[in-house]
Structure formats: C-alpha cells, structure tokens
Tab-separated table of C-alpha atoms in Angstrom:
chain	number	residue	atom	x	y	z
P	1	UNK	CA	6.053	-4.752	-14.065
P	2	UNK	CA	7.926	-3.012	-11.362
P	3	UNK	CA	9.306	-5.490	-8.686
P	4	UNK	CA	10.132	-4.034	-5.191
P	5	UNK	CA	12.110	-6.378	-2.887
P	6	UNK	CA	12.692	-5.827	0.585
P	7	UNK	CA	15.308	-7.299	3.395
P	8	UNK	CA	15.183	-8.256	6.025
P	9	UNK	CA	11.550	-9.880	6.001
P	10	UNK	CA	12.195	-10.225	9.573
P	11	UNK	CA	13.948	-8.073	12.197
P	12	UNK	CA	14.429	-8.277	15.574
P	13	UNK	CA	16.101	-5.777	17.999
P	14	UNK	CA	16.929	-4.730	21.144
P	15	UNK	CA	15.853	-1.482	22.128
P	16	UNK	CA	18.859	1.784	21.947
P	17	UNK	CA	20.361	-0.667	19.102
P	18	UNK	CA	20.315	0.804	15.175
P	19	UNK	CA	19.919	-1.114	12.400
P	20	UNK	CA	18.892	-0.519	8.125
P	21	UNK	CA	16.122	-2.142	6.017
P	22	UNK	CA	17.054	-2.221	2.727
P	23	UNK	CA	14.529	-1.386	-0.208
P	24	UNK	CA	15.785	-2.363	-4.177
P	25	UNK	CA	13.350	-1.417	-6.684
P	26	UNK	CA	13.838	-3.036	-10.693
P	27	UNK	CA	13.088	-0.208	-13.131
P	28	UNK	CA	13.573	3.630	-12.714
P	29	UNK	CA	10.849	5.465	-10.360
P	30	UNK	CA	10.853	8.984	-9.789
P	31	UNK	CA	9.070	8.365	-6.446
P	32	UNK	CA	9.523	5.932	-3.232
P	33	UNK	CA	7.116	5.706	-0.574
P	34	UNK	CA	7.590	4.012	3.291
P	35	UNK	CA	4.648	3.374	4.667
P	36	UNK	CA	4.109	1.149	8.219
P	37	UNK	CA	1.364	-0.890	9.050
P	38	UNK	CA	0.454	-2.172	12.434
P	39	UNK	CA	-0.825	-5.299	13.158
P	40	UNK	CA	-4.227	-5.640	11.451
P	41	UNK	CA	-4.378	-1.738	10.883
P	42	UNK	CA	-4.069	-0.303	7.814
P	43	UNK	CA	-1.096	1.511	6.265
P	44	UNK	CA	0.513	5.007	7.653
P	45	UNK	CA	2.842	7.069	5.494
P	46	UNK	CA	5.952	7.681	6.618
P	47	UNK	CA	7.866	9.244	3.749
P	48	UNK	CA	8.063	10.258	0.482
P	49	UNK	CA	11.436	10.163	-1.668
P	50	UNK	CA	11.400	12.132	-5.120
P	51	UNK	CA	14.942	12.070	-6.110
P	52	UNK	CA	18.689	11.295	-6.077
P	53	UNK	CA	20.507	11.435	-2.547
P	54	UNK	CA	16.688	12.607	-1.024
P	55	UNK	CA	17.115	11.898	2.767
P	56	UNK	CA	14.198	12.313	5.247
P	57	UNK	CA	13.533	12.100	8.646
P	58	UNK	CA	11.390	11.727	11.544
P	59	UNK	CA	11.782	11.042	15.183
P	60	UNK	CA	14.175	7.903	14.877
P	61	UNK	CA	13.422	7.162	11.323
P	62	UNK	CA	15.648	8.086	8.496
P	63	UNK	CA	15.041	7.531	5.022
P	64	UNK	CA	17.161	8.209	1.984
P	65	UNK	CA	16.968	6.972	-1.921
P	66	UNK	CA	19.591	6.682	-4.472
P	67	UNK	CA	17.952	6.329	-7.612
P	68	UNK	CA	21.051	5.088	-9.515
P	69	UNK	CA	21.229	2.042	-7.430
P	70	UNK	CA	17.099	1.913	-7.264
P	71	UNK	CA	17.696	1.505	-3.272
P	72	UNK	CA	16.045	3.075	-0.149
P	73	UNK	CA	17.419	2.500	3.076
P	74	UNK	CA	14.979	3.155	6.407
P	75	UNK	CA	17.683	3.771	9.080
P	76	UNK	CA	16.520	2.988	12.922
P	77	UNK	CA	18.560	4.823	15.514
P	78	UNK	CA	17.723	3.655	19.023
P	79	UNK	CA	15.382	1.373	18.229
P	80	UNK	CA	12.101	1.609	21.119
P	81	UNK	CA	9.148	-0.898	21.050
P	82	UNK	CA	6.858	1.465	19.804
P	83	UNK	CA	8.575	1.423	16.211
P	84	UNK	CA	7.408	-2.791	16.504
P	85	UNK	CA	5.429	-2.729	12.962
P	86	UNK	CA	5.926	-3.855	9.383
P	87	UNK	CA	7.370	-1.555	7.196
P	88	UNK	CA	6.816	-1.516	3.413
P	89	UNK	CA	8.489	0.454	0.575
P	90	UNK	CA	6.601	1.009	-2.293
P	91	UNK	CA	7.392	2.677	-5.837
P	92	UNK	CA	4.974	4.621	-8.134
P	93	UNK	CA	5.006	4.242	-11.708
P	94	UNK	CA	3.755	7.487	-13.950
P	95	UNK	CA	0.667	6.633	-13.597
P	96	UNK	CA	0.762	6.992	-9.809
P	97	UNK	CA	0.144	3.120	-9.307
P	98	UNK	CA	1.814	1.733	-6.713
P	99	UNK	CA	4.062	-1.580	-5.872
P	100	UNK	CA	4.800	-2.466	-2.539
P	101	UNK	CA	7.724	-4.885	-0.841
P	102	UNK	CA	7.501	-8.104	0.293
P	103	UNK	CA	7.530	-5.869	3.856
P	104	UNK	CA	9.591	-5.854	6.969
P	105	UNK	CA	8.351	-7.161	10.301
P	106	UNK	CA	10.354	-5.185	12.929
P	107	UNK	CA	10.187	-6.426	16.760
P	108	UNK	CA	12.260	-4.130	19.312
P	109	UNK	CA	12.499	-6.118	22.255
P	110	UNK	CA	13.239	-4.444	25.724
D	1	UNK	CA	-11.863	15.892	8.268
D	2	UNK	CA	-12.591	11.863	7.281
D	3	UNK	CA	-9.637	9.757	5.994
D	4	UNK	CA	-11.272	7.406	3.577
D	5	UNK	CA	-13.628	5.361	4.860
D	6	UNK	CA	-14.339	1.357	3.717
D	7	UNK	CA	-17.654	-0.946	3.876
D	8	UNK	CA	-17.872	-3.846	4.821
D	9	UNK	CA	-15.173	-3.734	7.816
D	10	UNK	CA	-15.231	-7.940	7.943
D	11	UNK	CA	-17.263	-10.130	5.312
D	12	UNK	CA	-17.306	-14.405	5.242
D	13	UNK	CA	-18.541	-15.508	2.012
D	14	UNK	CA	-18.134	-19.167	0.292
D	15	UNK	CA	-16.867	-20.439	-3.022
D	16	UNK	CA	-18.652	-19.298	-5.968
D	17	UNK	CA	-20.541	-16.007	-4.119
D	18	UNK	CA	-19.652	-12.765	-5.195
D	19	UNK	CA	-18.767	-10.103	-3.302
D	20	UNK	CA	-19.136	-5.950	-3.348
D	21	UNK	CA	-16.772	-3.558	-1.302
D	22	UNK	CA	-17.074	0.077	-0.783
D	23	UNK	CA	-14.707	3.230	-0.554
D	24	UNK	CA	-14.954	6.544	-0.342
D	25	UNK	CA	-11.947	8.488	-0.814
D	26	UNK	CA	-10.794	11.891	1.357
D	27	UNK	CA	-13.037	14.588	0.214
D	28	UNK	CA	-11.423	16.775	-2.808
D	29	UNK	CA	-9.420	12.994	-4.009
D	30	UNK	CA	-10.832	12.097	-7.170
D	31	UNK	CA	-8.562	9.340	-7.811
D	32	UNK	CA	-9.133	5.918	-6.038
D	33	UNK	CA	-7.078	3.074	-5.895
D	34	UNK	CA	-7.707	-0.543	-5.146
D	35	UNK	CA	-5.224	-3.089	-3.356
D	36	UNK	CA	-5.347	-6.606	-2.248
D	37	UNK	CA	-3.470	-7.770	0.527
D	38	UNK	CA	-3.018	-10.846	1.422
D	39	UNK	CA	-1.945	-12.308	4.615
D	40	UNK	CA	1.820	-12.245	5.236
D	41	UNK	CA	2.667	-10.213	1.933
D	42	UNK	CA	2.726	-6.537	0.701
D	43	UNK	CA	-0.316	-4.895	-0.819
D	44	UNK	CA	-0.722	-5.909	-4.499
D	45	UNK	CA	-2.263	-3.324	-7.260
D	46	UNK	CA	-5.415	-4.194	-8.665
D	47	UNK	CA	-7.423	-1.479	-9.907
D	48	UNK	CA	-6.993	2.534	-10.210
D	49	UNK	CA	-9.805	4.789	-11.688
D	50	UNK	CA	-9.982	8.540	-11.941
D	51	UNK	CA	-12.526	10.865	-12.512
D	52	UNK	CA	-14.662	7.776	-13.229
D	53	UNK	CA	-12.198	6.246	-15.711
D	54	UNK	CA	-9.753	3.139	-15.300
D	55	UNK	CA	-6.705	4.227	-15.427
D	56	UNK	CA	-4.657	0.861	-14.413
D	57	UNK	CA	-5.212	-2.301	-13.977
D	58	UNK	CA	-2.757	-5.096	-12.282
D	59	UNK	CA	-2.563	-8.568	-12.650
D	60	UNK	CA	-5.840	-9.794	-11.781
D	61	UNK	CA	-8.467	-12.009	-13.662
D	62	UNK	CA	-11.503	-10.697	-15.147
D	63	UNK	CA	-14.067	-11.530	-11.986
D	64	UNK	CA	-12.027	-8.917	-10.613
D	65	UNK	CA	-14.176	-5.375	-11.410
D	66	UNK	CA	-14.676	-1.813	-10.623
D	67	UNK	CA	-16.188	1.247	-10.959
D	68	UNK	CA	-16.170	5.117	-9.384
D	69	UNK	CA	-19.038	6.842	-8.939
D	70	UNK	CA	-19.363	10.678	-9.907
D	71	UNK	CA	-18.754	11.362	-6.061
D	72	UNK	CA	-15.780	9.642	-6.680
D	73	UNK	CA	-16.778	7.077	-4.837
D	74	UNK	CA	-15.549	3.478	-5.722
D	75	UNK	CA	-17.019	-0.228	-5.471
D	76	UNK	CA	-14.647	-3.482	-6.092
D	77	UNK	CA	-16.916	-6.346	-7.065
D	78	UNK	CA	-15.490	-9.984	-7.388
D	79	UNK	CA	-17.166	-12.566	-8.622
D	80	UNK	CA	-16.763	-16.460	-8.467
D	81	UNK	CA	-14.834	-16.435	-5.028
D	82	UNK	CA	-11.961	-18.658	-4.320
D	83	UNK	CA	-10.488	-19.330	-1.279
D	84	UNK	CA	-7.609	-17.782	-2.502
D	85	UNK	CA	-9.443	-14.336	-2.733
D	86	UNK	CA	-8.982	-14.325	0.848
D	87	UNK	CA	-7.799	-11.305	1.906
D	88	UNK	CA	-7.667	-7.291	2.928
D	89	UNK	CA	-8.541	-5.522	0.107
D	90	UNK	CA	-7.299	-1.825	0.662
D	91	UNK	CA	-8.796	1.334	-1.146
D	92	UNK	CA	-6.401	4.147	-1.314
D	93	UNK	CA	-7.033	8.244	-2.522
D	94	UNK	CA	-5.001	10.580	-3.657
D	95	UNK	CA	-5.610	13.747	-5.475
D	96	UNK	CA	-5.291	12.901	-9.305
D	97	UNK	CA	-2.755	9.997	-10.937
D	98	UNK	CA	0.204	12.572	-10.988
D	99	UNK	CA	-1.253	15.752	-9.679
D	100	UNK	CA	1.880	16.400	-7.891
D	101	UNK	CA	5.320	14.906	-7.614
D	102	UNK	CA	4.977	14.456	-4.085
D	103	UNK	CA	1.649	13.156	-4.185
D	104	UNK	CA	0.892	10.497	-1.914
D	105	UNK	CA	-2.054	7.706	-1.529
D	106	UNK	CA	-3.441	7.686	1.817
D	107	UNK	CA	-4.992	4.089	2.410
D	108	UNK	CA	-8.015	3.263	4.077
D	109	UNK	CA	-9.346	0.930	7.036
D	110	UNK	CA	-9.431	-2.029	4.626
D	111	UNK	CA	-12.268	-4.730	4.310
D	112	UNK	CA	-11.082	-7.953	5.714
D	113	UNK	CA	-12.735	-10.565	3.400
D	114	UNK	CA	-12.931	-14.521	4.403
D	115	UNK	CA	-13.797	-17.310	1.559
D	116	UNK	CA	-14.901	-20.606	2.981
C-alpha cells in the first residue's frame, strides 16, 4: 500500500515569512495531488503534479515533484493569514485511488 | 453547475446501528470514490466504484459496503457501528479511474457521522 508522509504536522508563521512542507511518497506514482482543507470544510484542489521536475504555481503557492526522490515540496512565499488551513498531499495509484498525508496544519500569525 | 453533493450533512447514531450515506457525483463523473476521515488525520481510501463496478477497495472490514447507482450515484452503508467509525466520510468524483493523466477527484461536503 502506498504510504504518504508529510512534515511538518504543524506550522506556524509569521506573516511576509516563507517556509516548505515537505511531501515523501513510498512507491512510484505518476501523479501528486495538494489539496487544502479548511477547518471543518471539505477539501479544495490546489495542484496537480504529473512528472519529474513538474513545478506549479498559484498566488503564493508553489509546488514542484521530483519523482526520483518520491518528494513534493509546497513552497509559501509571504506567508498571509488567509493561507491558515491544512494542507494534504496525496498520490494516485493506476487505478486513480488516492492516499493522502498525515496533513499539515499551517497558522500565519500577524 | 453542482459540485457533488452529500446526504446526511451531520448523523448521531449508537453502537450496533447501521448507517446509510449518500453522494452524487458532478454531472458527466461516473466514477465515485469513498473516504473516511477521521478527526486529526488525512482522508483514508475506502471504496471506489465505476460505472457501477468496484474498482478498489482499502483497508476496511466487511460492514463497510457500497454500491453506485446507474445515475452514478453512490450509497456507503456501514453496519455494526463502533465508536471508532466516528468520523467524516468524504465522497469524491472524477471522470473515469484514469480517464486522463491529469485527472483529478473533486471531493464533496462530507457527512459528519457521530457513534455514541
């Protein structure tokens, strides 16, 4: 069974500051997922990752994959409290069944 | 156009009941997926079914069941409840297991579920 692991399970920051969650992943995935989830909402995609050195972004989010490491990094630049959420990786086997991290609680604090 | 959409919103049940949740995936999604998530942790796979068949099924025991409807509607039915069933059990869509390489699953609402 595919085992996603995330860190840190908890993060907080000051707002303007960066910072990286980490995503490693056990057995080889052609496809990552970030997702965030507010607090008792359900779960919002953020990106999808599909191969080797894939880097996306959005507003102050950056994601990128390296698929011979089996690690996604989320990237924060100047962090603002409305990125305060828990972020989850997830990986998709072939038969587009997903496994989610442990998570990441982020707090930006003003 | 309707994300997917999940019945009950909140349920309290005790030990022993059994329970019945609803989805309906994004119209044109044949593929639904069932998650459980449970307080604290990431979501956790327990069911997927397309075009009416199972196509996966995680770790969970056998009062754990499903089905999809031809609409493609889904129901998750547990049976026996534990305390430990406790929960928000999240239905997902997508187009078809693999359709596309980019293909995501776009969750729904979730049922939050309560054993007492």
């Amino acid at each position: 069974e595919l085992k996603v692991e995330q860190n840190p399970l908890f993060l907080s920051m000051q707002e303007g500051k960066n910072y990286t969650i980490y995503c490693n992943y056990s057995t080889t995935s052609d496809r990552l997922y970030w997702y965030r989830q507010d607090p008792g909402k359900s779960l919002e995609s953020l990106f999808v990752l599909l191969s080797n050195g894939a880097v996306k972004q959005e507003g102050r989010l950056m994601a990128s994959l390296d698929t011979k490491a089996r690690l996604s990094t989320l990237h924060i630049t100047a962090a603002v409290h409305d990125l305060s959420a828990t972020y989850f990786c997830a990986v998709a086997n072939t038969g587009n069944q997903f496994y989610f991290g442990t998570g990441t609680s982020l707090t930006v604090i003003p | 156009d309707a994300g997917v959409t999940q019945s009950p919103t909140h349920l309290i049940k005790t030990r022993g009941q059994h329970v019945t949740l609803r989805c309906s995936p994004i119209s044109g999604h044949k593929s639904v997926s069932w998650y459980q998530q449970v307080l604290g942790q990431g979501p956790q796979f327990i069911f997927q079914y397309y075009e009416k068949e199972e196509r996966g099924r995680g770790n969970f025991p056998d009062r754990f069941s499903a089905r999809q409807f031809p609409n493609y509607s889904s129901e998750l039915n547990v049976n026996a409840l534990l305390l430990g069933d406790s929960a928000l059990y999240l239905c997902a869509s997508s187009l078809a297991p693999g359709a596309m390489l980019q293909e995501t699953q776009y969750f729904g609402p979730g049922t939050r579920l309560l054993v007492l």
